[in-house]
Coordinates of C-alpha atoms and ligand atoms in Angstrom, one line a residue:
M21 CA 0.0 0.0 0.0
V22 CA 1.3 3.5 -0.9
C23 CA 0.6 6.3 1.6
L24 CA -0.8 9.5 0.2
A25 CA 2.4 11.6 0.9
S26 CA 4.6 9.3 -1.1
Y27 CA 2.0 8.8 -3.8
A28 CA 2.0 12.6 -4.3
K29 CA 5.7 12.6 -4.8
I30 CA 5.6 10.0 -7.7
V31 CA 2.8 11.8 -9.6
A32 CA 4.6 13.8 -12.3
M33 CA 4.0 17.6 -12.4
K34 CA 1.9 18.6 -15.4
V35 CA 3.6 21.6 -16.9
G36 CA 2.0 23.5 -19.8
L37 CA 3.8 25.1 -22.7
V38 CA 2.0 27.8 -24.7
Y39 CA 3.5 28.3 -28.1
D40 CA 2.4 28.8 -31.7
P41 CA 4.4 29.5 -34.9
I42 CA 2.3 32.7 -35.2
Y43 CA 4.7 34.3 -32.8
L44 CA 7.4 34.2 -35.5
E45 CA 5.3 36.4 -37.7
H46 CA 6.0 39.6 -35.7
D47 CA 8.8 40.5 -38.1
T48 CA 11.2 43.1 -36.5
G49 CA 14.1 42.7 -39.0
S50 CA 17.6 43.0 -37.4
H51 CA 16.1 44.1 -34.0
P52 CA 17.3 42.3 -30.9
E53 CA 13.7 41.2 -30.1
N54 CA 13.3 39.0 -33.2
P55 CA 11.7 35.6 -34.1
Q56 CA 15.1 33.8 -33.7
R57 CA 14.7 34.0 -30.0
L58 CA 11.7 31.6 -30.0
V59 CA 13.2 29.5 -32.8
A60 CA 16.3 29.0 -30.6
I61 CA 14.2 28.2 -27.5
M62 CA 11.9 25.8 -29.2
S63 CA 14.7 24.0 -31.0
H64 CA 16.5 23.5 -27.7
L65 CA 13.4 22.1 -26.0
E66 CA 13.0 19.6 -28.9
E67 CA 16.6 18.6 -29.2
T68 CA 17.0 18.0 -25.4
G69 CA 13.8 15.9 -25.4
L70 CA 12.2 18.3 -22.9
K71 CA 9.2 19.2 -25.1
K72 CA 7.9 15.7 -24.9
K73 CA 7.5 16.1 -21.1
L74 CA 5.3 19.2 -21.5
T75 CA 1.6 19.6 -22.1
S76 CA 1.1 21.7 -25.3
L77 CA -1.5 24.5 -25.0
T78 CA -2.7 26.2 -28.1
P79 CA -3.1 30.0 -27.6
R80 CA -6.2 31.9 -28.4
P81 CA -6.2 35.6 -29.3
A82 CA -7.2 38.1 -26.5
T83 CA -10.5 39.9 -27.2
I84 CA -10.7 43.6 -27.5
Q85 CA -12.6 43.7 -24.1
E86 CA -9.7 41.8 -22.5
L87 CA -7.1 44.3 -23.9
E88 CA -9.3 47.2 -22.7
M89 CA -8.8 46.0 -19.1
V90 CA -5.4 47.6 -19.4
H91 CA -5.2 49.6 -22.7
S92 CA -7.3 52.5 -24.0
P93 CA -9.6 51.8 -27.0
E94 CA -7.8 54.6 -28.9
Y95 CA -4.4 52.9 -28.4
I96 CA -5.7 49.5 -29.5
S97 CA -7.3 51.0 -32.6
R98 CA -4.1 52.8 -33.4
I99 CA -2.1 49.5 -33.4
K100 CA -4.7 47.8 -35.6
R101 CA -4.8 50.8 -38.0
E102 CA -1.0 51.0 -38.3
A103 CA -0.8 47.3 -39.2
E104 CA -3.6 47.7 -41.7
I105 CA -1.7 50.5 -43.4
L106 CA 1.3 48.3 -43.7
R107 CA -0.8 45.7 -45.5
R108 CA -1.8 48.0 -48.3
P109 CA -0.1 47.7 -51.7
S110 CA 3.1 49.8 -51.8
P111 CA 2.4 53.4 -52.9
P112 CA 4.3 54.7 -56.0
P113 CA 7.9 55.5 -55.1
T114 CA 8.3 58.8 -53.3
L115 CA 11.0 61.3 -54.0
S116 CA 13.1 59.6 -51.2
G117 CA 12.4 56.2 -52.8
E118 CA 11.3 54.8 -49.4
G119 CA 8.5 52.2 -49.1
R120 CA 6.8 51.5 -45.9
A121 CA 7.3 47.9 -44.7
A122 CA 7.4 48.6 -41.0
C123 CA 6.2 51.3 -38.6
W124 CA 8.1 52.5 -35.5
L125 CA 5.7 53.0 -32.6
D126 CA 8.5 54.5 -30.4
P127 CA 12.3 54.6 -30.8
D128 CA 12.6 51.0 -29.8
T129 CA 9.4 49.3 -30.9
V130 CA 8.7 48.3 -34.5
I131 CA 5.7 46.6 -36.0
C132 CA 5.0 44.9 -39.3
S133 CA 1.7 44.2 -41.1
R134 CA 1.1 41.0 -38.9
S135 CA 2.1 42.5 -35.6
Y136 CA -1.4 43.5 -34.4
E137 CA -2.7 40.0 -34.8
V138 CA 0.4 38.4 -33.3
A139 CA 0.2 40.8 -30.3
L140 CA -3.4 39.6 -29.8
Y141 CA -2.1 36.0 -29.6
A142 CA 0.7 37.1 -27.3
A143 CA -1.7 38.5 -24.8
G144 CA -4.1 35.6 -25.4
G145 CA -1.4 33.1 -24.9
V146 CA -0.8 34.2 -21.3
L147 CA -4.6 34.0 -20.8
T148 CA -4.6 30.5 -22.2
A149 CA -1.9 29.6 -19.6
V150 CA -3.9 31.2 -16.8
E151 CA -7.0 29.4 -17.8
A152 CA -5.2 26.0 -17.9
V153 CA -3.7 26.5 -14.5
M154 CA -6.8 27.9 -12.9
N155 CA -9.0 25.1 -14.3
G156 CA -6.5 22.4 -13.2
G157 CA -5.6 21.2 -16.7
V158 CA -2.0 21.7 -15.8
D159 CA -0.1 22.4 -12.5
T160 CA 2.0 25.3 -13.9
A161 CA 2.6 26.8 -17.3
F162 CA 5.1 28.9 -19.3
A163 CA 3.8 31.1 -22.2
L164 CA 6.5 31.4 -24.8
V165 CA 5.1 34.5 -26.5
R166 CA 6.3 37.5 -28.4
P167 CA 6.1 40.5 -28.6
P168 CA 6.9 40.9 -24.9
G169 CA 4.7 43.1 -22.7
H170 CA 5.9 44.6 -19.4
H171 CA 6.8 48.1 -20.7
A172 CA 3.5 48.7 -22.6
T173 CA 1.4 51.3 -20.7
H174 CA -2.3 52.2 -21.0
D175 CA -1.8 54.1 -24.2
R176 CA 1.8 53.7 -25.3
A177 CA 4.0 51.1 -26.9
M178 CA 7.5 51.0 -25.3
G179 CA 10.7 48.9 -25.2
F180 CA 9.7 46.2 -27.7
C181 CA 6.3 45.8 -26.1
I182 CA 2.8 46.4 -27.7
F183 CA 0.2 45.0 -25.3
N184 CA 1.0 44.3 -21.6
N185 CA 0.5 40.6 -21.6
V186 CA 1.1 39.9 -17.9
A187 CA -1.0 42.9 -16.8
I188 CA -3.9 41.8 -18.9
A189 CA -3.5 38.2 -17.5
A190 CA -3.6 39.5 -13.9
K191 CA -6.8 41.5 -14.6
F192 CA -8.3 38.5 -16.4
A193 CA -7.5 36.2 -13.5
L194 CA -9.1 38.6 -10.9
D195 CA -12.2 39.1 -13.0
N196 CA -12.8 35.6 -14.4
F197 CA -11.8 33.4 -11.5
N198 CA -13.1 35.6 -8.7
L199 CA -9.7 36.1 -7.2
S200 CA -8.8 38.9 -4.7
R201 CA -5.0 38.8 -4.8
V202 CA -2.5 38.2 -7.6
L203 CA 1.3 38.5 -7.3
I204 CA 3.4 39.5 -10.4
A205 CA 7.1 38.8 -9.9
D206 CA 9.3 40.4 -12.6
F207 CA 12.9 39.4 -12.9
D208 CA 13.6 40.9 -16.3
V209 CA 16.6 43.2 -16.2
H210 CA 14.4 46.2 -17.1
H211 CA 11.8 47.6 -14.8
G212 CA 8.3 46.7 -15.9
N213 CA 7.0 50.3 -15.9
G214 CA 3.8 49.4 -17.7
T215 CA 2.9 46.7 -15.2
Q216 CA 3.7 49.0 -12.3
E217 CA 1.6 51.8 -13.7
T218 CA -1.4 49.5 -14.3
F219 CA -1.5 48.4 -10.7
Y220 CA 0.1 51.3 -8.8
A221 CA -3.1 52.2 -6.9
D222 CA -4.5 48.6 -6.9
P223 CA -4.3 46.6 -3.7
K224 CA -5.3 43.4 -5.4
V225 CA -2.1 43.1 -7.4
L226 CA 1.3 42.9 -5.7
Y227 CA 4.0 43.9 -8.3
F228 CA 7.5 42.9 -7.3
S229 CA 10.5 43.7 -9.6
T230 CA 14.2 43.3 -9.6
H231 CA 15.9 45.3 -12.3
Q232 CA 19.2 47.0 -13.1
Y233 CA 19.1 50.7 -12.0
P234 CA 19.7 53.3 -13.2
F235 CA 18.7 51.8 -16.6
Y236 CA 16.0 51.8 -19.2
P237 CA 13.1 52.8 -18.7
G238 CA 14.2 54.9 -15.8
T239 CA 11.5 54.0 -13.3
G240 CA 11.6 51.5 -10.4
W241 CA 13.4 53.3 -7.7
I242 CA 13.1 51.7 -4.2
D243 CA 10.7 54.4 -2.9
E244 CA 8.1 53.7 -5.7
I245 CA 5.8 51.6 -3.5
G246 CA 2.3 52.4 -4.8
V247 CA -0.3 55.0 -3.9
G248 CA -3.7 55.2 -2.1
E249 CA -5.1 51.8 -1.5
G250 CA -2.2 50.3 -3.4
E251 CA 0.5 51.7 -1.1
G252 CA 2.8 48.9 -0.2
T253 CA 1.8 46.6 -3.0
T254 CA 4.5 47.8 -5.4
V255 CA 7.9 46.4 -4.3
N256 CA 11.0 47.6 -6.4
F257 CA 14.5 46.3 -5.8
P258 CA 16.8 48.4 -8.0
M259 CA 19.9 46.3 -8.7
I260 CA 23.4 47.7 -9.1
A261 CA 25.2 46.7 -12.3
G262 CA 27.6 43.8 -11.5
W263 CA 25.5 42.0 -8.9
G264 CA 24.8 38.3 -9.6
D265 CA 23.2 35.1 -8.4
E266 CA 24.0 35.7 -4.7
E267 CA 22.3 39.1 -4.6
Y268 CA 19.3 37.9 -6.6
L269 CA 18.8 34.9 -4.4
R270 CA 19.0 37.0 -1.2
V271 CA 16.5 39.5 -2.6
F272 CA 14.1 36.6 -3.5
N273 CA 14.5 34.9 -0.1
E274 CA 14.7 38.0 2.1
V275 CA 12.3 40.3 0.4
L276 CA 10.0 38.5 -2.1
V277 CA 9.2 35.6 0.2
P278 CA 8.2 37.6 3.3
V279 CA 6.1 40.2 1.2
A280 CA 4.4 37.3 -0.6
Q281 CA 3.7 35.5 2.6
R282 CA 2.1 38.7 4.0
F283 CA 0.1 39.3 0.8
R284 CA -1.1 35.7 0.4
P285 CA -1.6 35.6 -3.4
E286 CA -4.1 33.2 -5.0
L287 CA -2.1 33.1 -8.2
I288 CA 1.5 33.9 -9.1
L289 CA 2.4 35.3 -12.5
V290 CA 6.0 35.7 -13.5
S291 CA 7.5 38.2 -16.1
A292 CA 10.5 36.0 -17.0
G293 CA 13.2 38.0 -18.7
F294 CA 16.5 36.3 -19.1
D295 CA 18.4 39.5 -19.9
P296 CA 20.0 39.8 -16.4
H297 CA 22.3 36.9 -17.5
W298 CA 26.0 37.8 -17.6
A299 CA 26.3 36.9 -21.3
D300 CA 23.4 39.0 -22.4
S301 CA 24.9 42.2 -23.8
I302 CA 21.8 44.3 -23.4
A303 CA 22.6 44.9 -19.7
M304 CA 25.2 44.5 -17.0
M305 CA 23.9 42.1 -14.4
Q306 CA 25.8 38.8 -13.8
V307 CA 23.1 36.2 -13.2
S308 CA 23.8 32.6 -14.5
V309 CA 21.4 30.0 -15.8
T310 CA 21.8 28.2 -12.4
G311 CA 20.8 31.5 -10.7
F312 CA 17.6 31.7 -12.8
A313 CA 16.8 28.1 -11.8
Q314 CA 17.2 28.9 -8.1
M315 CA 14.9 31.9 -8.5
V316 CA 12.3 29.7 -10.2
E317 CA 12.7 27.2 -7.3
V318 CA 11.8 30.0 -4.8
L319 CA 8.8 31.0 -6.9
K320 CA 7.6 27.4 -7.1
K321 CA 7.9 26.9 -3.4
L322 CA 6.0 30.1 -2.7
A323 CA 3.2 29.0 -5.1
T324 CA 3.0 25.6 -3.4
E325 CA 2.9 27.2 0.1
L326 CA 0.5 30.0 -0.7
C327 CA -1.7 29.2 -3.7
Q328 CA -2.0 25.5 -4.4
G329 CA 1.0 25.7 -6.8
R330 CA -0.7 28.1 -9.2
L331 CA 2.2 29.6 -11.2
V332 CA 2.3 31.0 -14.7
F333 CA 5.4 32.3 -16.5
T334 CA 5.4 34.6 -19.5
L335 CA 8.5 35.4 -21.6
E336 CA 9.7 39.0 -21.5
G337 CA 13.3 39.8 -22.6
G338 CA 16.4 37.8 -23.1
Y339 CA 18.4 38.4 -26.2
N340 CA 21.4 36.0 -26.1
L341 CA 19.9 33.0 -27.9
Q342 CA 22.0 30.4 -26.1
V343 CA 21.1 32.0 -22.7
A344 CA 17.4 32.3 -23.6
A345 CA 17.2 28.6 -24.7
A346 CA 19.2 27.2 -21.7
S347 CA 17.3 29.4 -19.2
T348 CA 13.9 28.5 -20.5
K349 CA 14.8 24.8 -20.4
A350 CA 16.1 25.2 -16.8
T351 CA 12.8 26.9 -15.8
F352 CA 10.9 23.9 -17.2
D353 CA 13.2 21.5 -15.5
V354 CA 12.5 23.1 -12.1
L355 CA 8.8 23.1 -12.8
L356 CA 9.0 19.4 -13.7
D357 CA 11.0 18.6 -10.6
S358 CA 13.9 17.3 -12.8
P359 CA 16.8 16.4 -10.6
E360 CA 19.5 18.1 -12.7
I361 CA 19.8 21.6 -14.1
T362 CA 22.3 22.0 -16.9
D363 CA 24.1 25.4 -17.2
P364 CA 26.2 25.3 -20.4
L365 CA 27.5 28.9 -19.8
G366 CA 28.6 28.6 -16.2
K367 CA 29.0 31.4 -13.7
S368 CA 30.3 34.9 -14.3
S369 CA 33.8 35.9 -13.2
R370 CA 32.9 39.6 -13.1
V371 CA 30.5 39.6 -10.1
R372 CA 30.7 42.6 -7.7
H373 CA 28.9 42.8 -4.4
E374 CA 29.4 46.5 -3.4
G375 CA 26.4 48.3 -2.1
F376 CA 24.1 45.4 -1.5
E377 CA 23.9 45.3 2.3
G378 CA 22.8 48.9 2.5
R379 CA 20.2 48.5 -0.2
I380 CA 18.6 45.4 1.3
K381 CA 18.5 47.0 4.7
K382 CA 16.8 50.0 3.2
I383 CA 14.1 48.0 1.4
K384 CA 13.3 46.0 4.6
Q385 CA 12.7 49.3 6.4
I386 CA 10.5 50.7 3.6
H387 CA 8.4 47.6 3.4
H388 CA 8.4 46.8 7.1
I389 CA 10.0 43.5 6.7
V390 CA 11.0 42.1 10.1
K391 CA 13.3 39.2 10.4
S392 CA 11.3 36.1 11.5
Ligands
ZN15 ZN1 14.3 43.3 -20.5

């Protein structure tokens, strides 16, 4: 006879993978956020045999009503219109001889004729993951979508992002599954200004972010903690360039864990950006693949302890293809309870630790985190 506790251990975790080739149709040319990111990740999951262990989930497009939970109708219409213009036959050559194959929404964010529809599926892909986890079809899920989302604001595209996928998913979970509290943990190297803005006065969503600072987009200082009823439910840990696994792990264990335990989320969403890796040239943090896996482990334990394991990841940044592929695999390995994590790139030799003790002391004061 098998007792229930040991029986639970031998039941494999059911982990969902949201992916569709439509995500490759957001054509950004030679931009760092390009389709090759997902091609590299998916090839690696296939070649290593990991994909077979996952439950494939087919994404649906988000509805306009769902987008409007975060974005203005005018902004949504503008993205749709710009993509439509790009679909029209090329006009006769102008004096400058330039055609119009792409449209820049801001200095960093470009769209092609397919981008509006792809962005609907990016937002909808995270909703698919949330639905599967909340309905119990899978234990956890990772939505491998693009374009990413955490910089997109109510009425503005920013930083490679069109619609704020994770913010829409949090609103959707609150509204459709009758939840009261959702945690968004964001470890992308950039601050998720759009996500923060969406929930800055909202006590139902705890937004926690680690990000290089000072850095793009300029927001996310330690004293940005929310306003009104949302005061205290925004937690920013600005990271100094050069910090690595040790600092990230301490912030997760000493800041994220206690604030999450106090907040008691019913669902945890993760903006997973692998650009804090030491080999990602877009920024200067020194995290390793092993470090990401350890952070995922903390998130998984929190979800198990606080919200019946409900945990949904969505891809944000990460521009070194080998890093993105290995880190995504490591994330899945942790979610699957795989015994071994492979880190083909190893640890950084350039880690610095200066300034950390003062910073962590300061955030504990600001957010009233007392040592247990
Ligand atoms: Zn980023």
